[in-house]
PDB file of C-alpha atoms in Angstrom:
ATOM      1  CA  ASP A   1      85.547  43.734 111.258  1.00  0.00           C
ATOM      2  CA  THR A   2      84.287  46.800 109.998  1.00  0.00           C
ATOM      3  CA  GLY A   3      87.407  48.880 111.040  1.00  0.00           C
ATOM      4  CA  VAL A   4      87.533  51.263 114.516  1.00  0.00           C
ATOM      5  CA  SER A   5      84.028  51.968 115.877  1.00  0.00           C
ATOM      6  CA  GLN A   6      83.128  54.922 118.466  1.00  0.00           C
ATOM      7  CA  ASP A   7      80.174  55.465 120.287  1.00  0.00           C
ATOM      8  CA  PRO A   8      78.572  57.866 120.583  1.00  0.00           C
ATOM      9  CA  ARG A   9      78.912  60.179 117.498  1.00  0.00           C
ATOM     10  CA  HIS A  10      77.692  63.389 119.048  1.00  0.00           C
ATOM     11  CA  LYS A  11      76.922  64.306 122.729  1.00  0.00           C
ATOM     12  CA  ILE A  12      75.833  67.458 124.116  1.00  0.00           C
ATOM     13  CA  THR A  13      76.129  68.147 127.684  1.00  0.00           C
ATOM     14  CA  LYS A  14      76.148  70.952 130.219  1.00  0.00           C
ATOM     15  CA  ARG A  15      78.981  71.942 132.023  1.00  0.00           C
ATOM     16  CA  GLY A  16      79.966  69.966 135.407  1.00  0.00           C
ATOM     17  CA  GLN A  17      78.326  66.803 133.884  1.00  0.00           C
ATOM     18  CA  ASN A  18      80.528  63.565 133.697  1.00  0.00           C
ATOM     19  CA  VAL A  19      80.690  62.187 130.141  1.00  0.00           C
ATOM     20  CA  THR A  20      82.442  58.530 128.801  1.00  0.00           C
ATOM     21  CA  PHE A  21      82.674  57.397 125.531  1.00  0.00           C
ATOM     22  CA  ARG A  22      83.793  54.563 124.234  1.00  0.00           C
ATOM     23  CA  CYS A  23      85.926  52.858 120.916  1.00  0.00           C
ATOM     24  CA  ASP A  24      86.184  49.496 119.747  1.00  0.00           C
ATOM     25  CA  PRO A  25      89.108  48.904 118.203  1.00  0.00           C
ATOM     26  CA  ILE A  26      90.073  46.583 115.311  1.00  0.00           C
ATOM     27  CA  SER A  27      89.938  43.181 116.778  1.00  0.00           C
ATOM     28  CA  GLU A  28      93.456  41.824 116.246  1.00  0.00           C
ATOM     29  CA  HIS A  29      94.843  45.549 117.338  1.00  0.00           C
ATOM     30  CA  ASN A  30      96.565  45.312 120.530  1.00  0.00           C
ATOM     31  CA  ARG A  31      97.631  49.565 120.523  1.00  0.00           C
ATOM     32  CA  LEU A  32      95.203  51.809 121.179  1.00  0.00           C
ATOM     33  CA  TYR A  33      95.300  55.406 121.139  1.00  0.00           C
ATOM     34  CA  TRP A  34      92.978  58.311 122.044  1.00  0.00           C
ATOM     35  CA  TYR A  35      93.179  61.998 120.164  1.00  0.00           C
ATOM     36  CA  ARG A  36      91.712  64.897 120.877  1.00  0.00           C
ATOM     37  CA  GLN A  37      90.836  67.771 117.727  1.00  0.00           C
ATOM     38  CA  THR A  38      89.673  71.366 118.358  1.00  0.00           C
ATOM     39  CA  LEU A  39      88.189  73.368 115.478  1.00  0.00           C
ATOM     40  CA  GLY A  40      91.011  73.936 113.001  1.00  0.00           C
ATOM     41  CA  GLN A  41      93.497  72.132 114.462  1.00  0.00           C
ATOM     42  CA  GLY A  42      94.990  68.689 113.847  1.00  0.00           C
ATOM     43  CA  PRO A  43      94.745  65.766 115.996  1.00  0.00           C
ATOM     44  CA  GLU A  44      96.398  65.899 119.755  1.00  0.00           C
ATOM     45  CA  PHE A  45      98.101  62.934 121.149  1.00  0.00           C
ATOM     46  CA  LEU A  46      96.018  62.051 124.683  1.00  0.00           C
ATOM     47  CA  THR A  47      96.869  58.663 125.440  1.00  0.00           C
ATOM     48  CA  TYR A  48      97.608  54.979 124.496  1.00  0.00           C
ATOM     49  CA  PHE A  49      96.990  51.346 125.854  1.00  0.00           C
ATOM     50  CA  GLN A  50      98.926  48.763 124.794  1.00  0.00           C
ATOM     51  CA  ASN A  51      96.722  45.835 125.623  1.00  0.00           C
ATOM     52  CA  GLU A  52      95.174  46.752 128.765  1.00  0.00           C
ATOM     53  CA  ALA A  53      98.284  48.611 129.845  1.00  0.00           C
ATOM     54  CA  GLN A  54      97.969  52.379 129.419  1.00  0.00           C
ATOM     55  CA  LEU A  55     101.795  53.394 128.973  1.00  0.00           C
ATOM     56  CA  GLU A  56     101.534  57.059 128.031  1.00  0.00           C
ATOM     57  CA  LYS A  57      99.606  59.903 128.795  1.00  0.00           C
ATOM     58  CA  SER A  58      99.640  63.547 127.217  1.00  0.00           C
ATOM     59  CA  ARG A  59     100.084  66.196 129.629  1.00  0.00           C
ATOM     60  CA  LEU A  60      96.793  67.297 127.594  1.00  0.00           C
ATOM     61  CA  LEU A  61      95.314  64.767 129.937  1.00  0.00           C
ATOM     62  CA  SER A  62      94.107  66.529 133.143  1.00  0.00           C
ATOM     63  CA  ASP A  63      93.049  64.994 136.129  1.00  0.00           C
ATOM     64  CA  ARG A  64      89.253  64.946 135.047  1.00  0.00           C
ATOM     65  CA  PHE A  65      90.161  62.950 132.473  1.00  0.00           C
ATOM     66  CA  SER A  66      90.390  58.883 132.704  1.00  0.00           C
ATOM     67  CA  ALA A  67      91.046  55.986 130.020  1.00  0.00           C
ATOM     68  CA  GLU A  68      90.414  52.384 130.694  1.00  0.00           C
ATOM     69  CA  ARG A  69      90.736  49.468 128.236  1.00  0.00           C
ATOM     70  CA  PRO A  70      89.868  46.598 130.795  1.00  0.00           C
ATOM     71  CA  LYS A  71      90.663  43.498 128.803  1.00  0.00           C
ATOM     72  CA  GLY A  72      92.616  44.885 126.140  1.00  0.00           C
ATOM     73  CA  SER A  73      89.904  45.245 124.026  1.00  0.00           C
ATOM     74  CA  PHE A  74      87.729  48.278 124.312  1.00  0.00           C
ATOM     75  CA  SER A  75      88.365  51.196 125.660  1.00  0.00           C
ATOM     76  CA  THR A  76      86.693  54.001 127.492  1.00  0.00           C
ATOM     77  CA  LEU A  77      87.499  57.607 127.901  1.00  0.00           C
ATOM     78  CA  GLU A  78      85.594  59.556 131.030  1.00  0.00           C
ATOM     79  CA  ILE A  79      85.711  63.392 131.344  1.00  0.00           C
ATOM     80  CA  GLN A  80      84.324  64.325 134.835  1.00  0.00           C
ATOM     81  CA  ARG A  81      82.808  67.930 136.113  1.00  0.00           C
ATOM     82  CA  THR A  82      83.125  68.882 132.138  1.00  0.00           C
ATOM     83  CA  GLU A  83      84.197  72.514 131.030  1.00  0.00           C
ATOM     84  CA  GLN A  84      83.590  74.458 127.874  1.00  0.00           C
ATOM     85  CA  GLY A  85      87.299  73.445 127.100  1.00  0.00           C
ATOM     86  CA  ASP A  86      86.582  70.272 126.671  1.00  0.00           C
ATOM     87  CA  SER A  87      84.323  70.721 123.586  1.00  0.00           C
ATOM     88  CA  ALA A  88      86.040  69.181 120.993  1.00  0.00           C
ATOM     89  CA  MET A  89      86.353  65.885 118.373  1.00  0.00           C
ATOM     90  CA  TYR A  90      87.594  62.696 120.857  1.00  0.00           C
ATOM     91  CA  LEU A  91      89.349  60.338 118.104  1.00  0.00           C
ATOM     92  CA  CYS A  92      90.383  56.722 118.675  1.00  0.00           C
ATOM     93  CA  ALA A  93      92.792  54.722 116.559  1.00  0.00           C
ATOM     94  CA  SER A  94      94.082  51.337 116.824  1.00  0.00           C
ATOM     95  CA  SER A  95      97.136  49.416 115.531  1.00  0.00           C
ATOM     96  CA  PHE A  96      99.469  46.276 115.684  1.00  0.00           C
ATOM     97  CA  GLN A  97     102.568  46.402 117.580  1.00  0.00           C
ATOM     98  CA  GLY A  98     105.651  47.555 115.659  1.00  0.00           C
ATOM     99  CA  ALA A  99     106.988  50.630 114.162  1.00  0.00           C
ATOM    100  CA  GLY A 100     105.350  50.513 110.916  1.00  0.00           C
ATOM    101  CA  THR A 101     102.139  50.129 111.183  1.00  0.00           C
ATOM    102  CA  GLU A 102      99.587  52.002 110.492  1.00  0.00           C
ATOM    103  CA  ALA A 103      96.797  53.452 112.920  1.00  0.00           C
ATOM    104  CA  PHE A 104      93.546  53.349 111.737  1.00  0.00           C
ATOM    105  CA  PHE A 105      90.869  55.814 113.411  1.00  0.00           C
ATOM    106  CA  GLY A 106      87.069  55.764 113.858  1.00  0.00           C
ATOM    107  CA  GLN A 107      84.507  58.429 113.052  1.00  0.00           C
ATOM    108  CA  GLY A 108      85.164  60.156 116.606  1.00  0.00           C
ATOM    109  CA  THR A 109      83.004  61.276 119.113  1.00  0.00           C
ATOM    110  CA  ARG A 110      82.017  65.132 118.663  1.00  0.00           C
ATOM    111  CA  LEU A 111      81.831  66.464 122.222  1.00  0.00           C
ATOM    112  CA  THR A 112      79.845  70.266 123.065  1.00  0.00           C
ATOM    113  CA  VAL A 113      79.646  71.282 126.368  1.00  0.00           C
ATOM    114  CA  VAL A 114      77.008  74.016 126.965  1.00  0.00           C
TER     115      VAL A 114
ATOM    116  CA  GLY B   1     109.576  68.406 120.077  1.00  0.00           C
ATOM    117  CA  GLU B   2     108.290  67.734 116.299  1.00  0.00           C
ATOM    118  CA  ASP B   3     106.857  70.322 114.380  1.00  0.00           C
ATOM    119  CA  VAL B   4     105.170  69.572 111.387  1.00  0.00           C
ATOM    120  CA  GLU B   5     104.202  72.485 109.234  1.00  0.00           C
ATOM    121  CA  GLN B   6     101.617  72.434 106.021  1.00  0.00           C
ATOM    122  CA  SER B   7     100.251  75.293 104.127  1.00  0.00           C
ATOM    123  CA  LEU B   8      96.589  75.970 105.432  1.00  0.00           C
ATOM    124  CA  PHE B   9      94.549  76.015 101.921  1.00  0.00           C
ATOM    125  CA  LEU B  10      94.666  74.962  98.776  1.00  0.00           C
ATOM    126  CA  SER B  11      92.052  75.625  95.804  1.00  0.00           C
ATOM    127  CA  VAL B  12      92.403  73.653  92.346  1.00  0.00           C
ATOM    128  CA  ARG B  13      89.732  73.197  89.398  1.00  0.00           C
ATOM    129  CA  GLU B  14      88.329  69.549  89.079  1.00  0.00           C
ATOM    130  CA  GLY B  15      90.599  67.703  86.921  1.00  0.00           C
ATOM    131  CA  ASP B  16      93.737  69.624  87.397  1.00  0.00           C
ATOM    132  CA  SER B  17      96.710  67.901  89.769  1.00  0.00           C
ATOM    133  CA  SER B  18      96.937  69.099  93.434  1.00  0.00           C
ATOM    134  CA  VAL B  19     100.311  69.188  95.450  1.00  0.00           C
ATOM    135  CA  ILE B  20      99.934  69.383  99.011  1.00  0.00           C
ATOM    136  CA  ASN B  21     103.107  70.072 101.158  1.00  0.00           C
ATOM    137  CA  CYS B  22     104.567  69.358 104.523  1.00  0.00           C
ATOM    138  CA  THR B  23     107.833  70.151 106.499  1.00  0.00           C
ATOM    139  CA  TYR B  24     108.801  68.358 109.551  1.00  0.00           C
ATOM    140  CA  THR B  25     111.508  68.139 111.725  1.00  0.00           C
ATOM    141  CA  ASP B  26     112.172  64.888 113.337  1.00  0.00           C
ATOM    142  CA  SER B  27     115.165  63.422 111.363  1.00  0.00           C
ATOM    143  CA  SER B  28     114.592  60.157 112.862  1.00  0.00           C
ATOM    144  CA  SER B  29     111.001  59.891 110.677  1.00  0.00           C
ATOM    145  CA  THR B  30     110.681  56.149 109.480  1.00  0.00           C
ATOM    146  CA  TYR B  31     107.128  56.370 108.160  1.00  0.00           C
ATOM    147  CA  LEU B  32     105.108  59.085 107.167  1.00  0.00           C
ATOM    148  CA  TYR B  33     101.653  58.825 106.469  1.00  0.00           C
ATOM    149  CA  TRP B  34      98.862  61.101 104.488  1.00  0.00           C
ATOM    150  CA  TYR B  35      95.500  61.044 106.208  1.00  0.00           C
ATOM    151  CA  LYS B  36      92.618  62.342 105.032  1.00  0.00           C
ATOM    152  CA  GLN B  37      89.474  64.304 106.695  1.00  0.00           C
ATOM    153  CA  GLU B  38      86.398  64.824 105.638  1.00  0.00           C
ATOM    154  CA  PRO B  39      84.105  67.470 107.381  1.00  0.00           C
ATOM    155  CA  GLY B  40      82.857  65.915 110.803  1.00  0.00           C
ATOM    156  CA  ALA B  41      84.593  62.740 109.954  1.00  0.00           C
ATOM    157  CA  GLY B  42      87.257  60.592 111.324  1.00  0.00           C
ATOM    158  CA  LEU B  43      90.991  60.193 109.626  1.00  0.00           C
ATOM    159  CA  GLN B  44      91.223  58.085 106.664  1.00  0.00           C
ATOM    160  CA  LEU B  45      94.687  56.823 105.960  1.00  0.00           C
ATOM    161  CA  LEU B  46      95.584  57.530 102.174  1.00  0.00           C
ATOM    162  CA  THR B  47      99.200  56.309 101.375  1.00  0.00           C
ATOM    163  CA  TYR B  48     102.496  56.390 103.635  1.00  0.00           C
ATOM    164  CA  ILE B  49     106.314  56.165 102.862  1.00  0.00           C
ATOM    165  CA  PHE B  50     109.286  54.581 104.216  1.00  0.00           C
ATOM    166  CA  SER B  51     112.326  57.248 105.000  1.00  0.00           C
ATOM    167  CA  ASN B  52     114.332  55.035 102.967  1.00  0.00           C
ATOM    168  CA  MET B  53     112.414  55.573  99.335  1.00  0.00           C
ATOM    169  CA  ASP B  54     111.905  59.049  97.183  1.00  0.00           C
ATOM    170  CA  MET B  55     108.611  58.315  95.778  1.00  0.00           C
ATOM    171  CA  LYS B  56     105.935  55.859  95.918  1.00  0.00           C
ATOM    172  CA  GLN B  57     102.823  56.192  93.673  1.00  0.00           C
ATOM    173  CA  ASP B  58      99.782  54.460  94.507  1.00  0.00           C
ATOM    174  CA  GLN B  59      96.826  55.035  91.589  1.00  0.00           C
ATOM    175  CA  ARG B  60      96.069  59.337  91.624  1.00  0.00           C
ATOM    176  CA  LEU B  61      98.357  59.560  94.540  1.00  0.00           C
ATOM    177  CA  THR B  62     102.172  59.994  94.204  1.00  0.00           C
ATOM    178  CA  VAL B  63     104.299  60.985  97.623  1.00  0.00           C
ATOM    179  CA  LEU B  64     107.505  62.877  97.574  1.00  0.00           C
ATOM    180  CA  LEU B  65     109.941  62.667 100.036  1.00  0.00           C
ATOM    181  CA  ASN B  66     113.111  64.751 100.190  1.00  0.00           C
ATOM    182  CA  LYS B  67     114.493  63.457 103.303  1.00  0.00           C
ATOM    183  CA  LYS B  68     117.484  66.124 103.402  1.00  0.00           C
ATOM    184  CA  ASP B  69     115.301  68.840 103.395  1.00  0.00           C
ATOM    185  CA  LYS B  70     112.392  67.214 105.800  1.00  0.00           C
ATOM    186  CA  HIS B  71     109.977  67.769 103.150  1.00  0.00           C
ATOM    187  CA  LEU B  72     107.072  65.839 102.370  1.00  0.00           C
ATOM    188  CA  SER B  73     104.449  66.230  99.367  1.00  0.00           C
ATOM    189  CA  LEU B  74     101.155  64.503  98.019  1.00  0.00           C
ATOM    190  CA  ARG B  75     100.223  65.006  94.622  1.00  0.00           C
ATOM    191  CA  ILE B  76      96.732  64.052  93.387  1.00  0.00           C
ATOM    192  CA  ALA B  77      96.144  63.674  89.955  1.00  0.00           C
ATOM    193  CA  ASP B  78      92.768  64.473  88.018  1.00  0.00           C
ATOM    194  CA  THR B  79      91.495  65.885  91.505  1.00  0.00           C
ATOM    195  CA  GLN B  80      88.012  65.451  91.719  1.00  0.00           C
ATOM    196  CA  THR B  81      85.681  67.261  93.722  1.00  0.00           C
ATOM    197  CA  GLY B  82      85.421  64.127  95.848  1.00  0.00           C
ATOM    198  CA  ASP B  83      88.903  64.958  97.089  1.00  0.00           C
ATOM    199  CA  SER B  84      88.009  67.934  98.732  1.00  0.00           C
ATOM    200  CA  ALA B  85      88.917  67.626 102.522  1.00  0.00           C
ATOM    201  CA  ILE B  86      91.648  68.482 105.409  1.00  0.00           C
ATOM    202  CA  TYR B  87      94.699  66.753 104.388  1.00  0.00           C
ATOM    203  CA  PHE B  88      97.084  65.585 107.055  1.00  0.00           C
ATOM    204  CA  CYS B  89     100.790  64.439 107.086  1.00  0.00           C
ATOM    205  CA  ALA B  90     102.244  62.559 110.153  1.00  0.00           C
ATOM    206  CA  PRO B  91     105.993  61.733 110.496  1.00  0.00           C
ATOM    207  CA  LYS B  92     106.527  59.062 112.677  1.00  0.00           C
ATOM    208  CA  GLY B  93     109.858  58.988 114.705  1.00  0.00           C
ATOM    209  CA  GLN B  94     111.675  59.455 117.675  1.00  0.00           C
ATOM    210  CA  TYR B  95     109.039  62.272 119.041  1.00  0.00           C
ATOM    211  CA  GLY B  96     106.628  59.564 118.510  1.00  0.00           C
ATOM    212  CA  GLY B  97     108.445  57.277 121.495  1.00  0.00           C
ATOM    213  CA  ALA B  98     107.977  54.053 122.031  1.00  0.00           C
ATOM    214  CA  THR B  99     104.115  54.304 121.710  1.00  0.00           C
ATOM    215  CA  ASN B 100     104.571  55.355 117.856  1.00  0.00           C
ATOM    216  CA  LYS B 101     102.010  57.394 118.334  1.00  0.00           C
ATOM    217  CA  LEU B 102     101.812  60.478 115.349  1.00  0.00           C
ATOM    218  CA  ILE B 103     102.408  64.144 115.398  1.00  0.00           C
ATOM    219  CA  PHE B 104     100.024  65.882 113.340  1.00  0.00           C
ATOM    220  CA  GLY B 105     100.192  69.442 111.872  1.00  0.00           C
ATOM    221  CA  THR B 106      97.273  71.745 111.519  1.00  0.00           C
ATOM    222  CA  GLY B 107      96.210  70.143 107.883  1.00  0.00           C
ATOM    223  CA  THR B 108      95.918  71.834 104.733  1.00  0.00           C
ATOM    224  CA  LEU B 109      91.979  72.336 103.423  1.00  0.00           C
ATOM    225  CA  LEU B 110      91.536  71.170  99.653  1.00  0.00           C
ATOM    226  CA  ALA B 111      89.080  72.604  97.901  1.00  0.00           C
ATOM    227  CA  VAL B 112      88.071  71.489  94.577  1.00  0.00           C
ATOM    228  CA  GLN B 113      86.080  73.442  92.439  1.00  0.00           C
ATOM    229  CA  PRO B 114      83.747  72.248  89.585  1.00  0.00           C
TER     230      PRO B 114
END
């Protein structure tokens, strides 16, 4: 296993278009997280899955954002009607269940909305 | 909510020691992580410390925890140019909730001068 994989690495889109990102976690990990990072800031939590269940969503996640993890393996994050303010790095992380288990991050998807 | 503060910038010469400091507010933090982020990349887990420890050493890295003052530091011995990156501390505690999500500060940019 090569770690958490995200696709694409970079995405440029026009305002108003829809985009979808994919995350493949480490295979044994049942927890999956999405974070967003804007320039000069630390990552901010967006949403969390345990297996296929989406158990928590941040208030940052507007109605234009939707995330799925249909079979408890890979996850997708879709942004509808993109806005310039959506430009950011979208990071995925995965971990085992448990208080002390560390989260491993993917390389991220850099979204630019023009 | 949880607040994590770090100084924004640190400049050192190659071969010197670097000390990156972090203060946090969540007294229930049980695990405290350090992540490294190189330009345009995801986050790499460096090390972590459990809250019942004062110090942890891992090769060139030394983590010190003052739980009373809610202060965490990361010391990098013999700093190399390859250590240039942004460093995030991420305490995990009650503000992470049952999901164990991480709360990040803005990070410290470490610049190593040759």
